Short mmCIF file of C-alpha atoms in Angstrom, two decimals:
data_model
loop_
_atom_site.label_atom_id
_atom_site.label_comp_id
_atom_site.label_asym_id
_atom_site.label_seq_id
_atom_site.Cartn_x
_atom_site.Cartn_y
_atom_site.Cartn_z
CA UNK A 330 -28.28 33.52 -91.46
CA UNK A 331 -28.51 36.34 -93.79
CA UNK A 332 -26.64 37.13 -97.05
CA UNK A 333 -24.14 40.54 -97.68
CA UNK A 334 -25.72 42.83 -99.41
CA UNK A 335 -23.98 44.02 -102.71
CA UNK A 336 -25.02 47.75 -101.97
CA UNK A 337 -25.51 49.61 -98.28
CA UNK A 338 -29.34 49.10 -97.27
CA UNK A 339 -31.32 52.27 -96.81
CA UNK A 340 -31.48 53.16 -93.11
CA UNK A 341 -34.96 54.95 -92.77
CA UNK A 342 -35.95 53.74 -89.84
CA UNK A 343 -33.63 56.18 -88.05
CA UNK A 344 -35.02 58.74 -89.53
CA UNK A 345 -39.12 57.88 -88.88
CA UNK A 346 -39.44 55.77 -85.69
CA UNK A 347 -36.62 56.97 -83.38
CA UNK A 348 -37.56 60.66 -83.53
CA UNK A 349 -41.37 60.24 -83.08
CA UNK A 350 -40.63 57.95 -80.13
CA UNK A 351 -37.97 60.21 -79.01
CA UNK A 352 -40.18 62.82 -78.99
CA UNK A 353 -43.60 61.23 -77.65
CA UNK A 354 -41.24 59.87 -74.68
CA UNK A 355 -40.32 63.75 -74.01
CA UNK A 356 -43.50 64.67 -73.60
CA UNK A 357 -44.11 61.68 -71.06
CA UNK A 358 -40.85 62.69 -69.19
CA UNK A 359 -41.44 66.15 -68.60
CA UNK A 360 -44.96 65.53 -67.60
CA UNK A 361 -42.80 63.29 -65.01
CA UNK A 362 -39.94 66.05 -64.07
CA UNK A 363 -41.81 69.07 -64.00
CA UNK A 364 -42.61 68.80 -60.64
CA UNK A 365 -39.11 69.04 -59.59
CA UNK A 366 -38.59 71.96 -61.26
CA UNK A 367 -41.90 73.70 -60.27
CA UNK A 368 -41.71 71.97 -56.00
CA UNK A 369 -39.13 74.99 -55.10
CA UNK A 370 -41.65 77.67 -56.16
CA UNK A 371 -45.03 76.32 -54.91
CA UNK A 372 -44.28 78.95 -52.03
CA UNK A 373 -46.26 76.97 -49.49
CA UNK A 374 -49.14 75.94 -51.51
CA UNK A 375 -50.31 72.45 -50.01
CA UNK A 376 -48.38 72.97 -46.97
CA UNK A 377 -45.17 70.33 -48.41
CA UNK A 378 -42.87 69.67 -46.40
CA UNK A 379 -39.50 68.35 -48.01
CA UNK A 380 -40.49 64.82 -46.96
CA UNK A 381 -44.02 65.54 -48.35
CA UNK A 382 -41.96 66.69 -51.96
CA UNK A 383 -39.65 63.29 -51.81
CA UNK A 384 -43.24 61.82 -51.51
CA UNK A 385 -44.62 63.41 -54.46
CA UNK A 386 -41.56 62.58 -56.77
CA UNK A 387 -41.94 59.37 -55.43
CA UNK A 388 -45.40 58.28 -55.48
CA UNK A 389 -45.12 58.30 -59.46
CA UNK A 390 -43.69 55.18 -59.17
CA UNK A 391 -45.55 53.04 -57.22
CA UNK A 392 -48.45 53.86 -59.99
CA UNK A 393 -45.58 53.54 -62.44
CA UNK A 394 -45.95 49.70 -61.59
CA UNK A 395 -49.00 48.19 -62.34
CA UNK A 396 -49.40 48.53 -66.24
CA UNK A 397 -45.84 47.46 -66.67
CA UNK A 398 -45.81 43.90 -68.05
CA UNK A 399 -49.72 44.29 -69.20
CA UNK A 400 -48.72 46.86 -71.49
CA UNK A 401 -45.60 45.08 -72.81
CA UNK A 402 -47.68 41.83 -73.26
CA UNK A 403 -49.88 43.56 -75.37
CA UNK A 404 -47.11 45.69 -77.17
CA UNK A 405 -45.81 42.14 -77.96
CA UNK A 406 -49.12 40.10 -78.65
CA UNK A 407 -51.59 43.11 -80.02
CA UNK A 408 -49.67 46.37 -81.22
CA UNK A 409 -47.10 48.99 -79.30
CA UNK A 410 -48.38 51.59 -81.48
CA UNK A 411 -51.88 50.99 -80.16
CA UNK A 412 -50.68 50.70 -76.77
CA UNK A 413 -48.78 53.87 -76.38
CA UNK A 414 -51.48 55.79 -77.98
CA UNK A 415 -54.00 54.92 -75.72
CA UNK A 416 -51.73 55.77 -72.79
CA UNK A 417 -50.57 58.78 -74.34
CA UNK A 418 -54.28 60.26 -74.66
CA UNK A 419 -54.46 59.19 -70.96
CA UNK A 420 -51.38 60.45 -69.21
CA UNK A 421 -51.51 63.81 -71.18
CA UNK A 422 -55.19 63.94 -69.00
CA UNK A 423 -54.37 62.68 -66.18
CA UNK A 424 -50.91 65.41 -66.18
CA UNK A 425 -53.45 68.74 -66.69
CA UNK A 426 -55.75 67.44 -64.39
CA UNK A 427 -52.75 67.64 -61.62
CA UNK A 428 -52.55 71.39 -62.30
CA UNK A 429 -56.83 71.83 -60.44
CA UNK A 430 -55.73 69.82 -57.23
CA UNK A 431 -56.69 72.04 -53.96
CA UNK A 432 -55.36 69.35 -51.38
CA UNK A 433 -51.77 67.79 -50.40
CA UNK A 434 -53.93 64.21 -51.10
CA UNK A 435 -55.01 64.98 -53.86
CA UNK A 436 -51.94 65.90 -55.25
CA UNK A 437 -50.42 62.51 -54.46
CA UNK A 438 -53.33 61.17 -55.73
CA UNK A 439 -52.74 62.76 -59.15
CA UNK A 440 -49.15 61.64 -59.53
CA UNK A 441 -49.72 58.46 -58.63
CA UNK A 442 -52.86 58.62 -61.54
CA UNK A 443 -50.13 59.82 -64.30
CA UNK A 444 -47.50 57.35 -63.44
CA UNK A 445 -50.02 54.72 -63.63
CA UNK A 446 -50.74 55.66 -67.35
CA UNK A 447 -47.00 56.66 -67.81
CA UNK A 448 -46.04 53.52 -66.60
CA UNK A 449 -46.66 50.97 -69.52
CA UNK A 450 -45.35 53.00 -72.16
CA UNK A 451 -41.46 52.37 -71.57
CA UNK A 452 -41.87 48.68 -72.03
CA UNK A 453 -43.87 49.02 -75.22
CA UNK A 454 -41.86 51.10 -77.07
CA UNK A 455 -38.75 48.51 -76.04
CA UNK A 456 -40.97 46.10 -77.86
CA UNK A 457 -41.43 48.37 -81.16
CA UNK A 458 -37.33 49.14 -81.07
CA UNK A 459 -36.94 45.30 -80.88
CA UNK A 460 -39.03 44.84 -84.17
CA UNK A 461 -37.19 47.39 -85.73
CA UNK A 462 -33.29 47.21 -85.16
CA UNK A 463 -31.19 44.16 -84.62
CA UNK A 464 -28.96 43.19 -81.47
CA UNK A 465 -25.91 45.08 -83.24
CA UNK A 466 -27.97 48.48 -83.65
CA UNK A 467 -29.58 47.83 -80.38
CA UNK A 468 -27.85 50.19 -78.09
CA UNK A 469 -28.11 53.05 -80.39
CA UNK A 470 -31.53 52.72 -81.21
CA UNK A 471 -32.17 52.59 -77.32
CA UNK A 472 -29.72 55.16 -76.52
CA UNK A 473 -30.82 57.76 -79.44
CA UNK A 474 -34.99 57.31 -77.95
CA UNK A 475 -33.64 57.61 -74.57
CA UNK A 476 -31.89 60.61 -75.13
CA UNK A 477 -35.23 61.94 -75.20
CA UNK A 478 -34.46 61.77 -70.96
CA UNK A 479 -31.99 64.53 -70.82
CA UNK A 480 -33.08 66.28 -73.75
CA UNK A 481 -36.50 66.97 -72.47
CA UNK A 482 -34.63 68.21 -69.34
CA UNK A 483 -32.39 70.50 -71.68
CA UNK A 484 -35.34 72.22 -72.93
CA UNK A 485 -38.35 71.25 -70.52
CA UNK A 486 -36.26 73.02 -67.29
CA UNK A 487 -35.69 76.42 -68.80
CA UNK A 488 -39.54 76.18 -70.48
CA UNK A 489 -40.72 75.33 -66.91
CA UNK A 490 -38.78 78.21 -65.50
CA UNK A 491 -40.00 80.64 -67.73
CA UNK A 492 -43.73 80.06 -68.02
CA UNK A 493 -43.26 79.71 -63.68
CA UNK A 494 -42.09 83.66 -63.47
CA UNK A 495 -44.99 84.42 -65.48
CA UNK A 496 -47.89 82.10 -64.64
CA UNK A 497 -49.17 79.60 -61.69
CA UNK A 498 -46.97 76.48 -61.02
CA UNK A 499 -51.27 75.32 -61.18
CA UNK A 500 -51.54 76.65 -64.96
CA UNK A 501 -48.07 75.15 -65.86
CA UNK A 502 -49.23 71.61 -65.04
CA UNK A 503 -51.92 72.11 -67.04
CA UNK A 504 -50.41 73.86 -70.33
CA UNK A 505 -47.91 71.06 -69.97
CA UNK A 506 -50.01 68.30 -70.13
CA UNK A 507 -51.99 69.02 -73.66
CA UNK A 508 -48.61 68.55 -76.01
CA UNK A 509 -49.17 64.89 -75.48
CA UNK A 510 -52.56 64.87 -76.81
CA UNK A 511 -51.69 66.70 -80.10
CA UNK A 512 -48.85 64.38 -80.46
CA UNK A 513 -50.93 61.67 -80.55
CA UNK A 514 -52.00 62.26 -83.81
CA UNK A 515 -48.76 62.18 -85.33
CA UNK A 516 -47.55 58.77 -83.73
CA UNK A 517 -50.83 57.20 -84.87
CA UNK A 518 -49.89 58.23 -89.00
CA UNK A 519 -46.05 57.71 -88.30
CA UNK A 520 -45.54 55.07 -86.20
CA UNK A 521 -45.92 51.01 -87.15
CA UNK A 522 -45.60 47.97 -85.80
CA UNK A 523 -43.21 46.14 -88.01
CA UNK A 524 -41.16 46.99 -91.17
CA UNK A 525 -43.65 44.91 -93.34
CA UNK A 526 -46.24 47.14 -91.98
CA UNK A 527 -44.84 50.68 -92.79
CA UNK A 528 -45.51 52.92 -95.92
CA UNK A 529 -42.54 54.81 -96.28
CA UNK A 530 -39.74 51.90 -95.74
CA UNK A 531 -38.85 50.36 -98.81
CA UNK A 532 -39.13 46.59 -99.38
CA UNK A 533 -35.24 45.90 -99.51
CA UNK A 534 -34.99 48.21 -95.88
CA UNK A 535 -37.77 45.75 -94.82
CA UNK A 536 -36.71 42.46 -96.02
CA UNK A 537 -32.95 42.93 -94.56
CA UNK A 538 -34.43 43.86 -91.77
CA UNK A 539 -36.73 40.85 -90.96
CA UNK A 540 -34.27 38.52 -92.09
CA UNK A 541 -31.81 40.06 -89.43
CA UNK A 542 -34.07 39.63 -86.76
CA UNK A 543 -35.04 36.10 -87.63
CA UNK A 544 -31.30 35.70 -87.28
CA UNK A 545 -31.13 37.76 -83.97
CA UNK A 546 -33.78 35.03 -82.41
CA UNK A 547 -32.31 31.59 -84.16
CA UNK A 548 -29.01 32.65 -82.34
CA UNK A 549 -30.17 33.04 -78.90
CA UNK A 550 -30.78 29.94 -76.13
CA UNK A 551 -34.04 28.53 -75.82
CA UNK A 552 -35.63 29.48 -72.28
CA UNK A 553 -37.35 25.99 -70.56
CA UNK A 554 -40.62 25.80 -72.38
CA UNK A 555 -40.13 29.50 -73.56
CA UNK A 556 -43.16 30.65 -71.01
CA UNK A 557 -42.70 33.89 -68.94
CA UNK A 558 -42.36 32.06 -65.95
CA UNK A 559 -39.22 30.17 -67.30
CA UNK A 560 -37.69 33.80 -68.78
CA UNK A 561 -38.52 35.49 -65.41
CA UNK A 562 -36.71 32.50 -63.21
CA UNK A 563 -33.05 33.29 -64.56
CA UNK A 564 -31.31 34.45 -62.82
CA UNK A 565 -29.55 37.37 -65.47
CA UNK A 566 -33.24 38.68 -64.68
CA UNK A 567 -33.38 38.74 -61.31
CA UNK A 568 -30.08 40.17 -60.77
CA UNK A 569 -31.23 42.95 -63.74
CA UNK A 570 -33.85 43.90 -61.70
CA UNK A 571 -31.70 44.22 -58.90
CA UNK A 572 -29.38 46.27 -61.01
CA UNK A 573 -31.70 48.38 -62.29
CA UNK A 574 -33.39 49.42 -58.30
CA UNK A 575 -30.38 50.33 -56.84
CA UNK A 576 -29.59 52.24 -60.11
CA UNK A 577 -32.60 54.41 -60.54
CA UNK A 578 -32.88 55.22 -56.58
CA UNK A 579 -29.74 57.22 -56.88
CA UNK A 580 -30.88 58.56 -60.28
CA UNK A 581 -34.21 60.08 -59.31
CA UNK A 582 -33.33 60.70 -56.58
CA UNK A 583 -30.59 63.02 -57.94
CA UNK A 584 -32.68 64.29 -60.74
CA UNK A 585 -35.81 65.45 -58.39
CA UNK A 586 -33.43 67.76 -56.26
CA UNK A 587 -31.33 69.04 -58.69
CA UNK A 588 -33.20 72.08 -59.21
CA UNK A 589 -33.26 72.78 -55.91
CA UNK A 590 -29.55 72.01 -55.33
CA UNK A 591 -29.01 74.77 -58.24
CA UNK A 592 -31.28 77.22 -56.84
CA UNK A 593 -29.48 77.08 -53.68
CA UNK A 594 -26.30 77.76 -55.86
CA UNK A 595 -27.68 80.68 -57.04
CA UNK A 596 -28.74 82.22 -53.83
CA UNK A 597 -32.39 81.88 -54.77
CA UNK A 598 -32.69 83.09 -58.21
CA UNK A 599 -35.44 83.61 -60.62
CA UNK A 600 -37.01 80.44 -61.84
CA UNK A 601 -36.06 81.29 -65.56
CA UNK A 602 -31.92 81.45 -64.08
CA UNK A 603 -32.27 78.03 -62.05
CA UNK A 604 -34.10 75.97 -65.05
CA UNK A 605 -31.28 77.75 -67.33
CA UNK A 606 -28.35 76.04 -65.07
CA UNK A 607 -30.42 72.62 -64.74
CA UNK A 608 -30.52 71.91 -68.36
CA UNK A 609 -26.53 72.39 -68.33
CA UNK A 610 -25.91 68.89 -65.99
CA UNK A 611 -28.60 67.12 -68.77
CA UNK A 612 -26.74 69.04 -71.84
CA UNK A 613 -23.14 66.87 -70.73
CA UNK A 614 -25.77 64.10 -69.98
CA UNK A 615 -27.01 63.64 -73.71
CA UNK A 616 -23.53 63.43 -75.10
CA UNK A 617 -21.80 61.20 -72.79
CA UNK A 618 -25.11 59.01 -73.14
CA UNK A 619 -25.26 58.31 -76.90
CA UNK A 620 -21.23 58.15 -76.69
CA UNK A 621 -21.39 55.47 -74.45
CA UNK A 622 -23.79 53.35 -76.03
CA UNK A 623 -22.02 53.78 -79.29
CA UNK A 624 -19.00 52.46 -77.85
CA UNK A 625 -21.16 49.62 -76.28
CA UNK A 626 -22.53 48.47 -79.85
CA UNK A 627 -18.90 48.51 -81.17
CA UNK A 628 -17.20 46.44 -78.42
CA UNK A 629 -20.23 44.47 -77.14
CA UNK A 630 -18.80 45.37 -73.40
CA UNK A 631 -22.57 45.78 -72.05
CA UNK A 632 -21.24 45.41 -68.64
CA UNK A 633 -18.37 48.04 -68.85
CA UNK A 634 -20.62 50.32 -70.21
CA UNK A 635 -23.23 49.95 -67.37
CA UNK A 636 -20.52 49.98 -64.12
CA UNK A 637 -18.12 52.40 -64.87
CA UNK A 638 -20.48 55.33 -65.39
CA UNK A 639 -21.75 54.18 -62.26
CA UNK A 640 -18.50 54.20 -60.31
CA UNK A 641 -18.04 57.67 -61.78
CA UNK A 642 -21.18 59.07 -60.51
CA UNK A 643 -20.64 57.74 -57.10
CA UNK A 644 -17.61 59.48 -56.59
CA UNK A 645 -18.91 63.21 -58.45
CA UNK A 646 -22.21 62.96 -56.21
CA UNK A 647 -20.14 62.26 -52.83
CA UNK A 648 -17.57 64.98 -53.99
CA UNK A 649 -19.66 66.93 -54.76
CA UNK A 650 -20.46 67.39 -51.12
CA UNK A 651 -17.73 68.02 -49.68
CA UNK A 652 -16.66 70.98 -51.70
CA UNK A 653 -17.26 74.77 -51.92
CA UNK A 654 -18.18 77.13 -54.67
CA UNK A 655 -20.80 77.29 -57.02
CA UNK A 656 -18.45 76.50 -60.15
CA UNK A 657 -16.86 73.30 -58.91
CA UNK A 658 -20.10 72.34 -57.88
CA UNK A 659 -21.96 72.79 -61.13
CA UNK A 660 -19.12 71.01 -62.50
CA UNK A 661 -19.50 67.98 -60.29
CA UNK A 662 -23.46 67.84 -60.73
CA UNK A 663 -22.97 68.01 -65.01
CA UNK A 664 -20.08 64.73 -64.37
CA UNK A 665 -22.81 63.09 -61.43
CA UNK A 666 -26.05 63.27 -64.32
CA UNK A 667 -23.73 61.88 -66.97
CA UNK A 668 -22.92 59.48 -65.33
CA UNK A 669 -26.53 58.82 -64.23
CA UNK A 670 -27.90 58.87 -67.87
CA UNK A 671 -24.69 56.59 -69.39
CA UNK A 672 -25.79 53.57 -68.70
CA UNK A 673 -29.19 53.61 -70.23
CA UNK A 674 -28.92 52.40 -73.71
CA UNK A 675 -26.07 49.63 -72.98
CA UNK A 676 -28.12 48.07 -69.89
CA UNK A 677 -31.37 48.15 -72.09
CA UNK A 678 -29.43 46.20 -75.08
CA UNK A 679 -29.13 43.39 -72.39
CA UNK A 680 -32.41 41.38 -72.25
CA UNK A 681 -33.12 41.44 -75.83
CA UNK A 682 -29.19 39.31 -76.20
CA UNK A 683 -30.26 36.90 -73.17
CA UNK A 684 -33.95 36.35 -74.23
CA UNK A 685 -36.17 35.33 -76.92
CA UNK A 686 -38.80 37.72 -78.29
CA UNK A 687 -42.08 35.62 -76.95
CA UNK A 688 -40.36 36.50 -73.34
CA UNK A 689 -38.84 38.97 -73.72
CA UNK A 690 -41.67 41.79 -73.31
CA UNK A 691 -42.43 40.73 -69.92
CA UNK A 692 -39.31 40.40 -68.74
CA UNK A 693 -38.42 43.88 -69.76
CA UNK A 694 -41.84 45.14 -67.98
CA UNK A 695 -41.03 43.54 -64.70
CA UNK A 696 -37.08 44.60 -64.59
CA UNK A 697 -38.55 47.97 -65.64
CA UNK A 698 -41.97 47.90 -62.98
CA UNK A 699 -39.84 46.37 -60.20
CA UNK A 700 -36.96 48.53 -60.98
CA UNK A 701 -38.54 51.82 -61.04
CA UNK A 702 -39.76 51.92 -57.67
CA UNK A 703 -36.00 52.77 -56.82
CA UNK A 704 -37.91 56.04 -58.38
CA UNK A 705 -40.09 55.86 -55.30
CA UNK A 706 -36.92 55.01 -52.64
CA UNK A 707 -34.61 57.97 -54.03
CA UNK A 708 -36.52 61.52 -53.96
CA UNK A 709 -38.30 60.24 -50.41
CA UNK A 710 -34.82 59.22 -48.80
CA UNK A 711 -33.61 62.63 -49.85
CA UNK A 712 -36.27 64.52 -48.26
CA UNK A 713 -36.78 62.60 -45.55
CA UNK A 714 -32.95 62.55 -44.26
CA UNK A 715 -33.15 66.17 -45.28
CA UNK A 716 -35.74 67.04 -43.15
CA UNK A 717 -34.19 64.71 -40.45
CA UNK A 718 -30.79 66.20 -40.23
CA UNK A 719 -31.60 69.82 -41.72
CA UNK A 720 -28.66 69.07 -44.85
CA UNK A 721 -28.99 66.68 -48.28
CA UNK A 722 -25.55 65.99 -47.25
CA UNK A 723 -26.26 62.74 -45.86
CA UNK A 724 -29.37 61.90 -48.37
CA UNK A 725 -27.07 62.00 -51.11
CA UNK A 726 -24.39 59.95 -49.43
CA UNK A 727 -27.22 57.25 -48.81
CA UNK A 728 -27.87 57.57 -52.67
CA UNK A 729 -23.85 57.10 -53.59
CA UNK A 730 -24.71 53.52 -51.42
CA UNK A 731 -27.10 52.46 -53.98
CA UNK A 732 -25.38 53.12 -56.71
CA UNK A 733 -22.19 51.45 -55.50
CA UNK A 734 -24.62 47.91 -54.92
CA UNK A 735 -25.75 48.08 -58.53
CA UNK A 736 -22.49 48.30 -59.37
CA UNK A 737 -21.46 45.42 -57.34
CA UNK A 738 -24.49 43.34 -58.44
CA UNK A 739 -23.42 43.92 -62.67
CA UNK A 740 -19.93 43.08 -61.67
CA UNK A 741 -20.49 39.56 -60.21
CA UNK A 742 -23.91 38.96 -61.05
CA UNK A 743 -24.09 39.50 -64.96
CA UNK A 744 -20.71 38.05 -65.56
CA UNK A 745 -21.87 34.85 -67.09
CA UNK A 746 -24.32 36.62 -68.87
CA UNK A 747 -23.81 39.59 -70.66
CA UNK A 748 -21.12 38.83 -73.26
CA UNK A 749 -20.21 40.49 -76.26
CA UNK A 750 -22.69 41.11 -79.31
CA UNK A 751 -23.88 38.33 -81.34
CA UNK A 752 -23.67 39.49 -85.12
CA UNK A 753 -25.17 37.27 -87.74
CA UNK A 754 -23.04 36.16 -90.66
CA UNK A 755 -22.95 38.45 -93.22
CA UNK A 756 -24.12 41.69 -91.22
CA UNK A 757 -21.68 44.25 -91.02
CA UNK A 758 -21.63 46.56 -88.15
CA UNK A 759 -21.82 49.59 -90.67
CA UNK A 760 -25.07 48.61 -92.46
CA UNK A 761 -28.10 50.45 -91.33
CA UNK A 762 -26.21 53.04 -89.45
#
């Protein structure tokens, strides 16, 4: 239990760790979504067909696996600064590196290298936002790093675009891949672990702060023995993993052929036009995003907030099918991709209310490593049914069938679960904010 404060606490955290992260994440992202910008200009190189380009998207993520619950273990148990940095030095390598490959293998080869590095670093920083913002700032916080997903589109597409109509898709990859390496340096002076740790918080920011958390923790259920094994087994877990699958199978699968759904809009335009229109669907997708997960933290509906973006983007992406003209089409793909990206901060806010911090960090790296490889599923059913039937017509009707199971599986499976908010006594939803 913590005591009111007679005077609003400084809030400097938002200020210093949300924005690095927010930015360092960027960086990892667009090293991730380039390719789907820079796939409908390769003009043959590799010999790709559109089931070899799914592939590409999509191998990412099965690398995207493996360093998933090591790297939140030892966000949790070492550092998360510590941990993203030595990823960050890694994946900003392994992303320039992509840009020398002469072969289709080696190509796949190299994305499946940078997801493996990009892979741990969603999990870790998770773990730093848990030491930093309590269960009633938790959607925010989540929602304001994550924003860092459409964002990077909103300026990474039209960057891409350009430097494509005047330089090699080859030299793009690798121009693209050093910002993470000079970023480094910044996140290694900016970033810590903990409030007690920091220079520039004060010691009343950092004392109301651990005293919140402590209060977070005393109020949530014990887990069995509090081992992973006994976080892991419950079944909120399982069914978030579930949720999370079907989820981001129709979202990358959308995101990865969105620029080519836009450049077939525009009857083949420049590169600079096509990553122009893509950052408008991502522009909508930023605002509805941080909206939503405002309106989470304020009614505690976690569940709400998840499914009913979802439902929404199930009906723009299979409407958007069916009708004609560029306009109404751009219209539907900026409604689809917020709806996509809505979710994000409210499902996120969920583990860290069902489980303790000693479990949390791995369950958060398995919903994340098992979840992701819906990132695999989507761009390779796309291009594979595309190829197949010679339309994405029915790829992104398979897509809208995802979604509409993880929407199914939050509205029966996390009933019992995800209630409102917990907010210690004495914490008012306006301090810190």
């Amino acid at each position: 239990m913590t005591e009111a404060l007679p005077h609003p606490v400084p809030a400097k955290r938002w200020a210093y760790v949300i924005p690095v992260a927010a930015i360092m994440y960027m960086l990892a992202y667009l090293d991730r979504n380039n390719v789907s910008v820079i796939l409908p200009y390769m003009h043959g190189d590799l010999a790709l067909s559109n089931a070899d380009k799914g592939l590409v998207g999509g191998v990412f993520f099965v690398g995207y696996v493996f360093l998933q619950i090591p790297a939140a273990i030892l966000a949790q148990r070492w550092s998360a600064r510590k941990t993203v940095l030595i990823l960050m030095l890694a994946w900003g390598l392994a992303a320039s590196l992509s840009g020398l490959v002469q072969t289709k293998s080696q190509f796949y080869v190299a994305r499946f290298v940078l997801g493996l590095f990009e892979g741990g670093v969603w999990p870790a920083v998770l773990i730093l936002l848990a030491s930093w913002f309590p269960l009633r700032e938790r959607a925010r916080a989540n929602a304001l790093w994550m924003a860092c997903l459409p964002l990077s589109s909103v300026l990474m597409a039209p960057l891409s675009g350009w430097m494509l109509d005047h330089a090699s898709w080859r030299w793009v990859l690798v121009f693209q891949g050093l910002p993470p390496l000079l970023w480094a340096v910044v996140w290694w002076f900016a970033v810590a672990d903990r409030p007690a740790q920091a220079r520039w918080i004060s010691r009343a920011e950092a004392g109301h702060l651990e005293r919140a958390l402590a209060a977070d923790e005393a109020a949530k259920p014990r887990t069995g023995s509090g081992s992973y094994l006994d976080a892991v087994k419950q079944r909120p877990v399982l069914v978030l993993i579930g949720v999370y699958f079907f989820w981001i199978t129709g979202f990358y699968g959308f995101n990865l052929w969105l620029p080519s759904v836009v450049k077939e809009l525009t009857h083949d335009g420049s590169a600079t036009e096509v990553g122009l229109l893509t950052a408008l669907p991502f522009t909508v997708a930023l605002i509805v995003m941080i909206a939503n997960a405002v309106w989470s933290d304020r009614t505690g509906r976690r569940r709400q907030a998840v499914a009913v973006p979802l439902v929404v983007g199930i009906a723009a992406l299979l409407l958007g099918q069916a009708v004609d003209g560029a306009l109404p089409r751009m219209l539907l793909l900026c409604l689809t991709a917020a709806a996509l990206y809505a979710p994000y901060g409210p499902f996120w806010a969920i583990p860290g209310e069902l489980l303790r911090f000693e479990v949390v960090a791995v369950a958060m790296g398995l919903i994340n490593a098992l979840g992701n490889l819906g990132g695999f599923a989507g761009p390779y059913l796309v291009g594979w049914l595309t190829d197949a039937t010679g339309s994405s017509v029915t790829g992104f009707a398979v897509l809208s069938g995802f979604l509409a199971v993880a929407v199914v599986l939050v509205a029966l499976g996390l009933r019992p679960a995800a209630g409102p908010v917990r907010r210690p006594a004495g914490l008012t939803a306006e301090e810190g904010a």
